[in-house]
Amino acid sequence: MQVFPSVFVSHGAPTFAIEPGIAGPKLAALGRALGKPRAVVVVSPHWMTAGVSVTSVQQPQTVHDFGGFPAALYDIEYPAKGAPELASLIVDKLRSAGWNASLDGTRGLDHGAWVPLLHMFPHADVPVLQVSMPRSLDSQSALRLGQALAWLGEEGVLVIGSGSLTHNLYEFRQGTTREEPYAREFAQWIRTAVQGGDAARLVAALRDAPHAARAHPTAEHFLPLLVAAGAAPQALPVTVLDGGIEHGVLSMDSFVFGRAVILEAERQPA
């Protein structure tokens, strides 16, 4: 069975579903390069619970958990199947690792899951489930949550931490179009830590990285990066998908932890 790496994706604004920019084609190429996993497990900041919940719905609904965006977004459906048996196994493993974990039999897929998956697996032909983020999660425990999910890669399951490498909603809502230098400086600092396999630096990023408080006034969109890092089969190699800066302040970089991936556009002609 193929061992899958873990992935952090920046899902940006919900409009990423219909405005792929430069990040969307790279995620599409990544999906083709990785091949089809047995299932996808997504940790998204748009589902936070008291403990850890795992979706066990056989046919999860597409949740349009946002407002004020173009009407076309609300017509999008991502009809992937769920994976109830895998969900039960994940809950058992999480409990064994000391987490307060339970199944959720009603929750659908929020946009932190289906928006990037539209690019990676556009045919919705891979089962998808979500693992919630505990409200008490911090950087260290996010890494530990990822480590409790690391066995999934060896089972042919792709773990995705879906967040945003920078996420200042106030500035996003101002309609900024000019790229703010702080977003790139923060993103470059994180990229250096990721490429060095430096988990300790990532755990300290919201304290030590330049402009961290501005890049992430709240932590929930950064923590999936640490979940993905913890879930990796190995710290290195890392593949960087440079997604650029959208809306002036949203870094769209994504990372593949544990595998060097050459995307189609990067292959040299024979």
Coordinates of C-alpha atoms in Angstrom, one line a residue:
M1 CA 0.0 0.0 0.0
Q2 CA 1.3 3.5 -0.9
V3 CA 2.3 5.6 2.1
F4 CA 0.9 9.1 1.8
P5 CA 2.5 12.3 3.1
S6 CA 0.6 14.9 4.9
V7 CA -0.4 18.2 3.4
F8 CA -1.1 21.7 4.6
V9 CA -3.2 23.8 2.3
S10 CA -4.0 27.5 2.4
H11 CA -7.7 27.6 1.5
G12 CA -7.8 31.4 1.6
A13 CA -11.3 33.0 1.0
P14 CA -14.3 30.9 -0.1
T15 CA -13.9 32.5 -3.5
F16 CA -10.8 30.3 -4.0
A17 CA -13.4 27.7 -5.2
I18 CA -14.1 29.8 -8.3
E19 CA -11.0 32.0 -8.5
P20 CA -8.1 29.6 -8.4
G21 CA -5.4 32.1 -8.9
I22 CA -1.9 30.4 -9.1
A23 CA -2.6 28.2 -6.1
G24 CA -5.5 26.3 -7.5
P25 CA -3.7 24.7 -10.5
K26 CA -0.8 23.7 -8.2
L27 CA -3.2 21.9 -5.9
A28 CA -4.8 20.2 -8.9
A29 CA -1.3 19.1 -10.1
L30 CA -0.5 17.9 -6.5
G31 CA -3.7 15.8 -6.5
R32 CA -2.6 14.1 -9.8
A33 CA 0.9 13.6 -8.6
L34 CA -0.1 12.0 -5.3
G35 CA -2.6 9.7 -6.8
K36 CA -5.9 8.6 -5.3
P37 CA -5.7 7.9 -1.5
R38 CA -8.0 5.4 0.3
A39 CA -9.6 8.4 2.0
V40 CA -8.9 12.0 2.9
V41 CA -9.0 13.3 6.5
V42 CA -9.3 17.1 6.8
V43 CA -8.7 19.2 9.9
S44 CA -10.3 22.6 9.3
P45 CA -10.5 25.7 11.5
H46 CA -14.2 26.0 10.6
W47 CA -15.1 23.1 12.9
M48 CA -14.1 23.6 16.5
T49 CA -15.5 21.6 19.3
A50 CA -15.0 20.9 23.0
G51 CA -13.1 17.7 22.4
V52 CA -12.2 16.0 19.1
S53 CA -15.1 15.0 16.9
V54 CA -14.8 12.9 13.8
T55 CA -17.5 12.9 11.1
S56 CA -19.1 9.5 10.5
V57 CA -21.7 10.5 7.9
Q58 CA -22.0 8.1 4.9
Q59 CA -22.9 10.9 2.5
P60 CA -21.8 14.3 4.0
Q61 CA -23.5 17.4 2.9
T62 CA -21.6 20.3 1.3
V63 CA -21.8 23.1 4.0
H64 CA -21.8 26.7 2.7
D65 CA -20.6 28.2 6.0
F66 CA -20.1 31.7 4.8
G67 CA -22.1 34.8 3.9
G68 CA -21.9 37.7 1.5
F69 CA -20.1 36.0 -1.3
P70 CA -21.1 35.5 -5.0
A71 CA -24.2 33.4 -5.6
A72 CA -22.3 30.9 -7.6
L73 CA -20.5 29.6 -4.5
Y74 CA -23.7 28.5 -2.9
D75 CA -24.6 26.3 -5.9
I76 CA -21.4 24.3 -5.6
E77 CA -21.7 20.7 -4.3
Y78 CA -18.9 18.4 -3.4
P79 CA -20.6 15.0 -3.3
A80 CA -17.8 12.9 -1.8
K81 CA -18.8 9.9 0.3
G82 CA -17.9 9.6 3.9
A83 CA -15.9 6.8 5.6
P84 CA -17.8 5.7 8.7
E85 CA -15.7 2.7 9.5
L86 CA -12.4 4.7 9.2
A87 CA -14.0 7.4 11.4
S88 CA -14.6 4.8 14.2
L89 CA -11.1 3.6 13.9
I90 CA -9.7 7.1 14.2
V91 CA -11.8 7.8 17.3
D92 CA -10.4 4.6 18.9
K93 CA -6.8 5.6 18.1
L94 CA -7.3 9.1 19.4
R95 CA -8.8 7.8 22.6
S96 CA -5.8 5.5 23.0
A97 CA -3.6 8.5 22.6
G98 CA -5.3 10.4 25.4
W99 CA -7.8 12.5 23.4
N100 CA -11.4 13.0 24.3
A101 CA -12.8 11.8 21.0
S102 CA -16.2 11.0 19.7
L103 CA -18.2 10.4 16.4
D104 CA -20.4 13.0 14.8
G105 CA -23.1 11.5 12.7
T106 CA -24.6 14.7 11.3
R107 CA -21.8 17.1 10.3
G108 CA -21.1 17.8 6.6
L109 CA -18.0 19.2 4.9
D110 CA -17.2 22.8 5.6
H111 CA -15.5 25.1 3.1
G112 CA -12.1 24.5 4.7
A113 CA -12.5 20.9 3.3
W114 CA -14.4 21.1 0.1
V115 CA -12.9 24.2 -1.4
P116 CA -9.3 22.9 -1.6
L117 CA -10.6 19.4 -2.5
L118 CA -12.4 20.9 -5.5
H119 CA -8.9 21.5 -6.9
M120 CA -7.1 18.4 -5.6
F121 CA -9.8 15.8 -6.3
P122 CA -12.3 17.5 -8.6
H123 CA -14.4 14.4 -9.3
A124 CA -15.2 13.9 -5.6
D125 CA -14.3 10.3 -6.0
V126 CA -12.3 9.9 -2.7
P127 CA -14.1 9.4 0.6
V128 CA -13.7 12.4 2.9
L129 CA -14.1 12.9 6.6
Q130 CA -13.2 15.7 9.0
V131 CA -11.5 15.8 12.4
S132 CA -12.5 18.8 14.5
M133 CA -10.1 21.2 16.2
P134 CA -10.6 21.3 20.0
R135 CA -11.3 24.9 21.2
S136 CA -8.4 24.5 23.7
L137 CA -5.9 23.7 20.9
D138 CA -2.6 25.5 21.0
S139 CA 0.6 25.1 18.9
Q140 CA 2.1 22.3 21.0
S141 CA -1.2 20.3 21.2
A142 CA -1.9 20.9 17.5
L143 CA 1.4 19.2 16.7
R144 CA 0.5 16.4 19.1
L145 CA -2.9 16.0 17.5
G146 CA -1.2 15.5 14.1
Q147 CA 1.1 12.9 15.6
A148 CA -1.9 11.0 16.8
L149 CA -3.1 10.9 13.2
A150 CA 0.3 10.0 11.6
W151 CA -0.5 6.3 11.3
L152 CA -3.1 7.2 8.7
G153 CA -0.5 7.8 6.0
E154 CA 0.7 4.2 6.2
E155 CA -2.9 3.1 5.7
G156 CA -3.1 5.0 2.4
V157 CA -5.0 7.9 3.9
L158 CA -4.1 11.5 3.1
V159 CA -4.2 13.9 6.1
I160 CA -4.8 17.5 5.2
G161 CA -4.5 20.5 7.6
S162 CA -6.5 23.2 5.9
G163 CA -6.0 26.8 7.1
S164 CA -4.3 29.9 5.8
L165 CA -0.6 30.8 6.0
T166 CA -1.7 34.3 6.9
H167 CA -5.2 35.2 8.0
N168 CA -6.1 38.8 9.0
L169 CA -9.8 38.9 8.3
Y170 CA -10.1 42.6 9.2
E171 CA -7.6 43.6 6.5
F172 CA -9.1 41.2 4.0
R173 CA -12.5 42.8 4.5
Q174 CA -11.0 46.2 3.8
G175 CA -10.7 45.1 0.2
T176 CA -7.0 45.6 0.1
T177 CA -5.4 44.9 -3.3
R178 CA -1.9 46.1 -2.7
E179 CA 0.3 43.3 -1.3
E180 CA 1.3 44.0 2.3
P181 CA 5.0 43.2 2.9
Y182 CA 4.3 41.7 6.3
A183 CA 2.4 38.8 4.8
R184 CA 5.3 37.8 2.6
E185 CA 7.8 38.2 5.4
F186 CA 5.8 36.0 7.8
A187 CA 5.3 33.4 5.0
Q188 CA 9.0 33.3 4.2
W189 CA 9.9 32.8 7.9
I190 CA 7.5 29.9 8.1
R191 CA 8.7 28.4 4.8
T192 CA 12.3 28.4 6.1
A193 CA 11.2 26.6 9.3
V194 CA 9.2 24.1 7.3
Q195 CA 12.0 23.4 4.8
G196 CA 14.4 22.9 7.7
G197 CA 12.1 20.3 9.4
D198 CA 12.2 22.6 12.5
A199 CA 9.1 21.6 14.4
A200 CA 10.2 23.5 17.5
R201 CA 10.4 26.7 15.4
L202 CA 7.0 26.2 14.0
V203 CA 5.5 25.6 17.5
A204 CA 7.0 29.0 18.5
A205 CA 6.0 30.8 15.4
L206 CA 3.1 32.7 16.7
R207 CA 5.5 34.1 19.3
D208 CA 8.7 34.5 17.3
A209 CA 7.9 35.0 13.7
P210 CA 7.9 38.5 12.3
H211 CA 4.5 40.2 12.2
A212 CA 2.9 37.1 13.8
A213 CA 0.2 39.0 15.6
R214 CA -0.8 40.8 12.4
A215 CA -0.6 37.7 10.2
H216 CA -2.7 35.7 12.7
P217 CA -4.8 37.9 15.1
T218 CA -6.3 34.5 16.2
A219 CA -4.5 31.2 15.9
E220 CA -7.1 28.9 14.4
H221 CA -6.0 29.2 10.7
F222 CA -2.4 28.6 11.6
L223 CA -2.8 25.5 13.8
P224 CA -3.8 23.2 10.9
L225 CA -0.2 23.7 9.7
L226 CA 1.1 22.1 12.9
V227 CA -1.4 19.3 12.7
A228 CA -0.1 18.5 9.2
A229 CA 3.5 18.7 10.3
G230 CA 2.8 16.3 13.1
A231 CA 0.9 13.9 10.9
A232 CA 3.8 13.6 8.4
P233 CA 5.4 10.1 8.0
Q234 CA 8.8 11.9 8.3
A235 CA 9.8 15.6 8.8
L236 CA 11.7 15.8 5.5
P237 CA 11.6 16.2 2.6
V238 CA 9.1 19.0 2.2
T239 CA 7.6 20.3 -1.0
V240 CA 6.6 23.9 -1.1
L241 CA 3.7 25.0 -3.3
D242 CA 4.1 28.8 -3.7
G243 CA 0.6 30.1 -3.9
G244 CA 1.4 33.8 -3.9
I245 CA -0.5 36.5 -2.0
E246 CA -4.2 36.9 -2.7
H247 CA -6.3 40.0 -1.7
G248 CA -3.1 41.7 -0.5
V249 CA -2.9 39.8 2.8
L250 CA -3.6 36.1 2.3
S251 CA -0.6 33.9 1.7
M252 CA -1.7 30.9 -0.3
D253 CA 1.4 28.8 0.2
S254 CA 0.9 25.0 0.8
F255 CA 3.3 22.3 2.0
V256 CA 3.7 18.6 1.5
F257 CA 5.4 17.0 4.5
G258 CA 7.4 13.9 4.0
R259 CA 7.7 13.7 0.2
A260 CA 9.4 15.5 -2.6
V261 CA 6.8 16.0 -5.3
I262 CA 7.5 17.3 -8.8
L263 CA 4.4 18.9 -10.2
E264 CA 3.6 18.5 -13.9
A265 CA 4.4 22.2 -14.7
E266 CA 7.8 21.8 -13.1
R267 CA 8.9 18.8 -15.1
Q268 CA 11.7 19.4 -17.6
P269 CA 11.0 18.3 -21.2
A270 CA 12.8 15.1 -22.2

